[in-house]
Amino acid sequence: MTTTTQPGLGQITGNVLFYSQPEPLTPELHGKLGVKRMDGPFKFAKVGHAIPLTVGEFPLAAVTGPIIFVGDEKLPIAVMGLNAGENMFLKDTGTFEAGVYIPAYIRRYPFVFANDSTNNQMVLCVDRAAEFIVEGGDMPFFENGQPSQYTKNCIEFCNNFEIERQRTLSFVQILKDLDLFEQKTANFTPTNPDGTAGEQQKIADYFGVSEEKLNQLPAEKIMELRDNGALGQIYAHLLSLVGWDRLIALALTRQQQQPEAANA
């Protein structure tokens, strides 16, 4: 992959979650800037209730919450909240709850690759609006006009993320080719004050792998999925769906705590 931190770029395209002011990283624009260390660096992710996920992250992300597929492209998403704009696992202090998997999509911030359509290359950008980007930061972007070791490490991380993103697209294509997707619904049945079951409420519509279709695959296809690593990722996705119950329980607990806090 070709990357650049030089000026003279063409038009940068692409809208990306969390990034409100992405700029191609250059010594001219960002030579005096860097990242300051913060105890709670993830405040920007508070609005991220649905985070893009790469297939290699499935086993780790599955212990936190549901992994679902969305849109016509069936892209995998880590569900981290029931309401739009609310990450339930992120504290107001900008740190995640203990034991929560933090997706690579979040960890790469404030860096991101953007498409330079004019020069047909990927350009490393940085979100200038990030609160921890300051002049004279603890980790400078450049040293003597050249990318610092910190920036080089971030470039490598973004490169690896892009490789994993391509692997994810291939994984999704395998599922499409085998017609394994089906529409699914996450529901919640509340309990009435008298202990009876209340009216069922729909939480989300999404795409997931059909266990029925998976079980009907010929043995040779199952072996093929096993050998290329896709089968393990499929099961990680299926197991992750019990995470809807975790999110619901967490939401109910917080709902019960709000009146108590108001009366305190």
Tab-separated table of C-alpha atoms in Angstrom:
chain	number	residue	atom	x	y	z
A	1	MET	CA	0.000	0.000	0.000
A	2	THR	CA	1.292	3.447	-0.863
A	3	THR	CA	1.065	6.065	1.862
A	4	THR	CA	2.250	9.617	1.993
A	5	THR	CA	2.683	12.476	4.435
A	6	GLN	CA	3.600	15.004	1.769
A	7	PRO	CA	1.643	18.042	0.496
A	8	GLY	CA	0.344	18.468	-3.037
A	9	LEU	CA	-2.428	15.906	-2.612
A	10	GLY	CA	-5.580	15.483	-4.613
A	11	GLN	CA	-9.075	15.388	-3.188
A	12	ILE	CA	-9.466	13.303	-0.049
A	13	THR	CA	-12.699	11.335	0.061
A	14	GLY	CA	-14.565	9.307	2.657
A	15	ASN	CA	-16.619	10.041	5.796
A	16	VAL	CA	-15.503	8.161	8.870
A	17	LEU	CA	-17.104	7.735	12.300
A	18	PHE	CA	-15.460	9.915	15.017
A	19	TYR	CA	-13.380	11.971	12.564
A	20	SER	CA	-14.745	15.519	12.261
A	21	GLN	CA	-11.659	17.328	10.911
A	22	PRO	CA	-9.332	14.854	9.141
A	23	GLU	CA	-6.257	16.392	7.562
A	24	PRO	CA	-3.445	14.759	5.564
A	25	LEU	CA	-0.545	14.544	8.009
A	26	THR	CA	2.298	16.829	6.895
A	27	PRO	CA	5.273	18.450	8.638
A	28	GLU	CA	4.083	21.801	7.278
A	29	LEU	CA	0.711	21.563	9.031
A	30	HIS	CA	1.543	19.379	12.004
A	31	GLY	CA	5.292	19.734	12.552
A	32	LYS	CA	4.860	21.242	16.025
A	33	LEU	CA	1.948	19.060	17.078
A	34	GLY	CA	1.729	15.795	18.938
A	35	VAL	CA	-0.422	13.724	21.257
A	36	LYS	CA	-0.578	14.418	24.974
A	37	ARG	CA	-1.018	11.554	27.393
A	38	MET	CA	-4.447	11.405	29.032
A	39	ASP	CA	-5.884	9.175	31.737
A	40	GLY	CA	-9.142	8.940	29.789
A	41	PRO	CA	-8.333	9.182	26.068
A	42	PHE	CA	-11.509	7.574	24.682
A	43	LYS	CA	-14.129	10.260	25.308
A	44	PHE	CA	-14.540	10.653	21.544
A	45	ALA	CA	-15.950	7.106	21.381
A	46	LYS	CA	-18.866	7.832	23.724
A	47	VAL	CA	-21.124	8.319	20.690
A	48	GLY	CA	-20.103	4.966	19.216
A	49	HIS	CA	-22.814	2.446	19.993
A	50	ALA	CA	-21.949	0.438	16.839
A	51	ILE	CA	-18.250	0.085	15.984
A	52	PRO	CA	-16.824	-1.418	12.766
A	53	LEU	CA	-14.993	-4.662	13.473
A	54	THR	CA	-12.482	-6.776	11.575
A	55	VAL	CA	-12.877	-10.534	11.387
A	56	GLY	CA	-9.693	-11.241	13.326
A	57	GLU	CA	-11.233	-9.446	16.316
A	58	PHE	CA	-14.320	-11.655	16.502
A	59	PRO	CA	-13.108	-14.022	19.270
A	60	LEU	CA	-12.037	-11.145	21.526
A	61	ALA	CA	-15.027	-8.919	20.808
A	62	ALA	CA	-17.489	-11.776	21.331
A	63	VAL	CA	-17.014	-11.649	25.124
A	64	THR	CA	-18.141	-8.010	25.242
A	65	GLY	CA	-21.308	-7.904	23.169
A	66	PRO	CA	-23.104	-8.879	19.947
A	67	ILE	CA	-21.259	-9.000	16.642
A	68	ILE	CA	-23.747	-8.319	13.871
A	69	PHE	CA	-23.693	-7.576	10.136
A	70	VAL	CA	-25.341	-4.474	8.704
A	71	GLY	CA	-26.237	-2.883	5.393
A	72	ASP	CA	-26.145	-4.258	1.883
A	73	GLU	CA	-22.434	-4.932	2.271
A	74	LYS	CA	-23.053	-6.953	5.461
A	75	LEU	CA	-20.178	-5.293	7.270
A	76	PRO	CA	-19.489	-6.600	10.793
A	77	ILE	CA	-20.241	-4.327	13.731
A	78	ALA	CA	-19.525	-4.601	17.452
A	79	VAL	CA	-22.664	-3.499	19.293
A	80	MET	CA	-21.665	-1.430	22.331
A	81	GLY	CA	-24.980	0.228	23.127
A	82	LEU	CA	-28.732	-0.075	22.649
A	83	ASN	CA	-29.354	3.585	21.846
A	84	ALA	CA	-27.800	5.576	19.017
A	85	GLY	CA	-24.945	7.746	20.226
A	86	GLU	CA	-24.426	5.904	23.526
A	87	ASN	CA	-21.526	3.538	24.175
A	88	MET	CA	-22.641	1.703	27.304
A	89	PHE	CA	-19.180	0.382	28.115
A	90	LEU	CA	-17.440	3.767	28.147
A	91	LYS	CA	-17.282	5.764	31.362
A	92	ASP	CA	-17.690	9.530	31.485
A	93	THR	CA	-14.011	9.687	32.434
A	94	GLY	CA	-13.032	8.460	28.957
A	95	THR	CA	-12.015	4.956	30.035
A	96	PHE	CA	-13.696	1.638	29.257
A	97	GLU	CA	-15.206	-0.677	31.819
A	98	ALA	CA	-12.813	-3.405	32.956
A	99	GLY	CA	-12.765	-6.478	30.734
A	100	VAL	CA	-14.313	-4.742	27.724
A	101	TYR	CA	-12.627	-5.352	24.375
A	102	ILE	CA	-11.690	-2.088	22.655
A	103	PRO	CA	-11.982	-2.487	18.860
A	104	ALA	CA	-8.969	-1.598	16.727
A	105	TYR	CA	-11.165	0.963	14.965
A	106	ILE	CA	-11.200	2.956	18.202
A	107	ARG	CA	-7.566	2.309	19.093
A	108	ARG	CA	-6.252	3.709	15.805
A	109	TYR	CA	-7.800	7.139	16.439
A	110	PRO	CA	-6.826	9.943	15.665
A	111	PHE	CA	-5.138	8.392	12.609
A	112	VAL	CA	-6.958	7.082	9.561
A	113	PHE	CA	-6.204	6.297	5.938
A	114	ALA	CA	-8.171	8.257	3.353
A	115	ASN	CA	-8.449	7.739	-0.371
A	116	ASP	CA	-6.660	10.255	-2.585
A	117	SER	CA	-8.660	9.651	-5.761
A	118	THR	CA	-6.547	11.968	-7.910
A	119	ASN	CA	-3.246	10.213	-7.206
A	120	ASN	CA	-4.804	6.793	-6.612
A	121	GLN	CA	-3.200	6.227	-3.234
A	122	MET	CA	-4.017	6.013	0.447
A	123	VAL	CA	-3.079	9.043	2.523
A	124	LEU	CA	-2.450	9.054	6.254
A	125	CYS	CA	-4.717	11.592	7.937
A	126	VAL	CA	-5.128	12.794	11.483
A	127	ASP	CA	-8.241	14.248	13.103
A	128	ARG	CA	-7.156	17.761	14.003
A	129	ALA	CA	-10.239	18.073	16.222
A	130	ALA	CA	-9.030	15.362	18.635
A	131	GLU	CA	-8.801	16.849	22.108
A	132	PHE	CA	-5.441	15.248	22.834
A	133	ILE	CA	-3.666	16.743	19.791
A	134	VAL	CA	-1.749	19.752	21.080
A	135	GLU	CA	1.302	21.792	20.279
A	136	GLY	CA	4.363	20.279	21.922
A	137	GLY	CA	2.590	17.018	22.807
A	138	ASP	CA	4.256	14.182	24.704
A	139	MET	CA	4.409	12.137	21.505
A	140	PRO	CA	5.297	14.443	18.575
A	141	PHE	CA	4.172	13.625	15.063
A	142	PHE	CA	7.470	14.753	13.542
A	143	GLU	CA	11.085	15.056	14.623
A	144	ASN	CA	13.475	17.103	12.470
A	145	GLY	CA	10.853	17.192	9.731
A	146	GLN	CA	10.527	13.416	9.609
A	147	PRO	CA	7.803	11.149	11.022
A	148	SER	CA	8.586	10.291	14.636
A	149	GLN	CA	8.786	6.742	15.914
A	150	TYR	CA	5.323	7.254	17.390
A	151	THR	CA	3.954	8.223	13.967
A	152	LYS	CA	5.755	5.293	12.316
A	153	ASN	CA	4.158	2.917	14.817
A	154	CYS	CA	0.749	4.440	14.083
A	155	ILE	CA	1.317	4.066	10.341
A	156	GLU	CA	2.117	0.386	10.887
A	157	PHE	CA	-1.021	-0.030	12.989
A	158	CYS	CA	-3.141	1.603	10.279
A	159	ASN	CA	-1.507	-0.556	7.617
A	160	ASN	CA	-2.302	-3.689	9.600
A	161	PHE	CA	-5.849	-2.446	10.120
A	162	GLU	CA	-6.256	-2.000	6.364
A	163	ILE	CA	-4.966	-5.537	5.753
A	164	GLU	CA	-7.467	-6.876	8.281
A	165	ARG	CA	-10.224	-4.823	6.679
A	166	GLN	CA	-9.513	-6.491	3.343
A	167	ARG	CA	-9.543	-9.916	5.048
A	168	THR	CA	-12.910	-9.003	6.513
A	169	LEU	CA	-14.335	-8.156	3.099
A	170	SER	CA	-13.153	-11.558	1.833
A	171	PHE	CA	-14.722	-13.298	4.845
A	172	VAL	CA	-18.053	-11.563	4.257
A	173	GLN	CA	-17.908	-12.498	0.574
A	174	ILE	CA	-17.503	-16.165	1.543
A	175	LEU	CA	-20.662	-15.953	3.665
A	176	LYS	CA	-22.510	-14.253	0.814
A	177	ASP	CA	-21.382	-16.849	-1.717
A	178	LEU	CA	-22.639	-19.631	0.556
A	179	ASP	CA	-25.919	-17.757	1.193
A	180	LEU	CA	-25.452	-18.017	4.958
A	181	PHE	CA	-26.944	-14.664	5.910
A	182	GLU	CA	-30.447	-14.209	7.262
A	183	GLN	CA	-32.314	-11.311	8.808
A	184	LYS	CA	-32.524	-11.483	12.576
A	185	THR	CA	-34.249	-9.500	15.294
A	186	ALA	CA	-33.152	-8.814	18.847
A	187	ASN	CA	-36.148	-8.663	21.181
A	188	PHE	CA	-36.714	-7.912	24.843
A	189	THR	CA	-39.651	-9.049	26.961
A	190	PRO	CA	-40.041	-6.877	30.086
A	191	THR	CA	-41.564	-8.102	33.300
A	192	ASN	CA	-44.738	-6.462	34.577
A	193	PRO	CA	-45.001	-5.332	38.219
A	194	ASP	CA	-47.126	-8.408	38.970
A	195	GLY	CA	-44.385	-10.705	37.653
A	196	THR	CA	-46.060	-11.584	34.358
A	197	ALA	CA	-44.393	-11.148	30.994
A	198	GLY	CA	-44.936	-7.777	29.375
A	199	GLU	CA	-45.284	-6.909	25.723
A	200	GLN	CA	-42.274	-7.880	23.628
A	201	GLN	CA	-40.163	-4.982	22.406
A	202	LYS	CA	-37.920	-4.974	19.346
A	203	ILE	CA	-34.388	-3.743	19.947
A	204	ALA	CA	-32.719	-4.196	16.572
A	205	ASP	CA	-32.974	-5.708	13.110
A	206	TYR	CA	-29.722	-6.996	11.642
A	207	PHE	CA	-28.088	-9.680	9.527
A	208	GLY	CA	-26.486	-12.758	11.014
A	209	VAL	CA	-25.385	-16.230	10.039
A	210	SER	CA	-28.189	-18.772	9.832
A	211	GLU	CA	-27.347	-21.829	11.925
A	212	GLU	CA	-29.833	-23.827	9.872
A	213	LYS	CA	-28.135	-22.922	6.593
A	214	LEU	CA	-24.715	-23.540	8.138
A	215	ASN	CA	-25.708	-27.014	9.306
A	216	GLN	CA	-27.069	-27.852	5.855
A	217	LEU	CA	-23.766	-27.179	4.096
A	218	PRO	CA	-22.047	-30.201	2.510
A	219	ALA	CA	-19.279	-31.727	4.612
A	220	GLU	CA	-16.612	-30.586	2.169
A	221	LYS	CA	-17.764	-26.968	2.512
A	222	ILE	CA	-17.636	-27.214	6.308
A	223	MET	CA	-14.094	-28.574	6.059
A	224	GLU	CA	-13.195	-25.745	3.708
A	225	LEU	CA	-14.508	-23.182	6.185
A	226	ARG	CA	-12.589	-24.904	8.956
A	227	ASP	CA	-9.341	-24.957	7.012
A	228	ASN	CA	-9.477	-21.292	5.974
A	229	GLY	CA	-10.345	-20.171	9.519
A	230	ALA	CA	-13.812	-18.881	8.672
A	231	LEU	CA	-15.673	-21.505	10.715
A	232	GLY	CA	-14.167	-20.372	14.004
A	233	GLN	CA	-15.076	-16.773	13.239
A	234	ILE	CA	-18.639	-17.805	12.366
A	235	TYR	CA	-19.049	-19.537	15.717
A	236	ALA	CA	-17.564	-16.521	17.507
A	237	HIS	CA	-20.264	-14.388	15.857
A	238	LEU	CA	-23.018	-16.833	16.794
A	239	LEU	CA	-21.857	-17.088	20.401
A	240	SER	CA	-21.599	-13.316	20.663
A	241	LEU	CA	-25.335	-12.919	20.125
A	242	VAL	CA	-26.014	-13.881	23.751
A	243	GLY	CA	-24.472	-10.471	24.411
A	244	TRP	CA	-27.843	-8.885	23.692
A	245	ASP	CA	-28.876	-10.156	27.130
A	246	ARG	CA	-25.840	-8.476	28.687
A	247	LEU	CA	-26.691	-5.133	27.101
A	248	ILE	CA	-30.319	-5.399	28.180
A	249	ALA	CA	-29.370	-6.305	31.741
A	250	LEU	CA	-26.911	-3.414	31.879
A	251	ALA	CA	-29.540	-0.984	30.563
A	252	LEU	CA	-32.126	-2.190	33.117
A	253	THR	CA	-29.643	-1.900	35.973
A	254	ARG	CA	-28.789	1.671	35.047
A	255	GLN	CA	-32.460	2.514	34.622
A	256	GLN	CA	-33.122	1.292	38.169
A	257	GLN	CA	-30.171	3.251	39.523
A	258	GLN	CA	-31.366	6.573	38.064
A	259	PRO	CA	-34.387	6.996	40.408
A	260	GLU	CA	-32.188	6.020	43.359
A	261	ALA	CA	-29.616	8.646	42.387
A	262	ALA	CA	-32.356	11.260	41.966
A	263	ASN	CA	-33.715	10.524	45.454
A	264	ALA	CA	-30.308	10.480	47.108
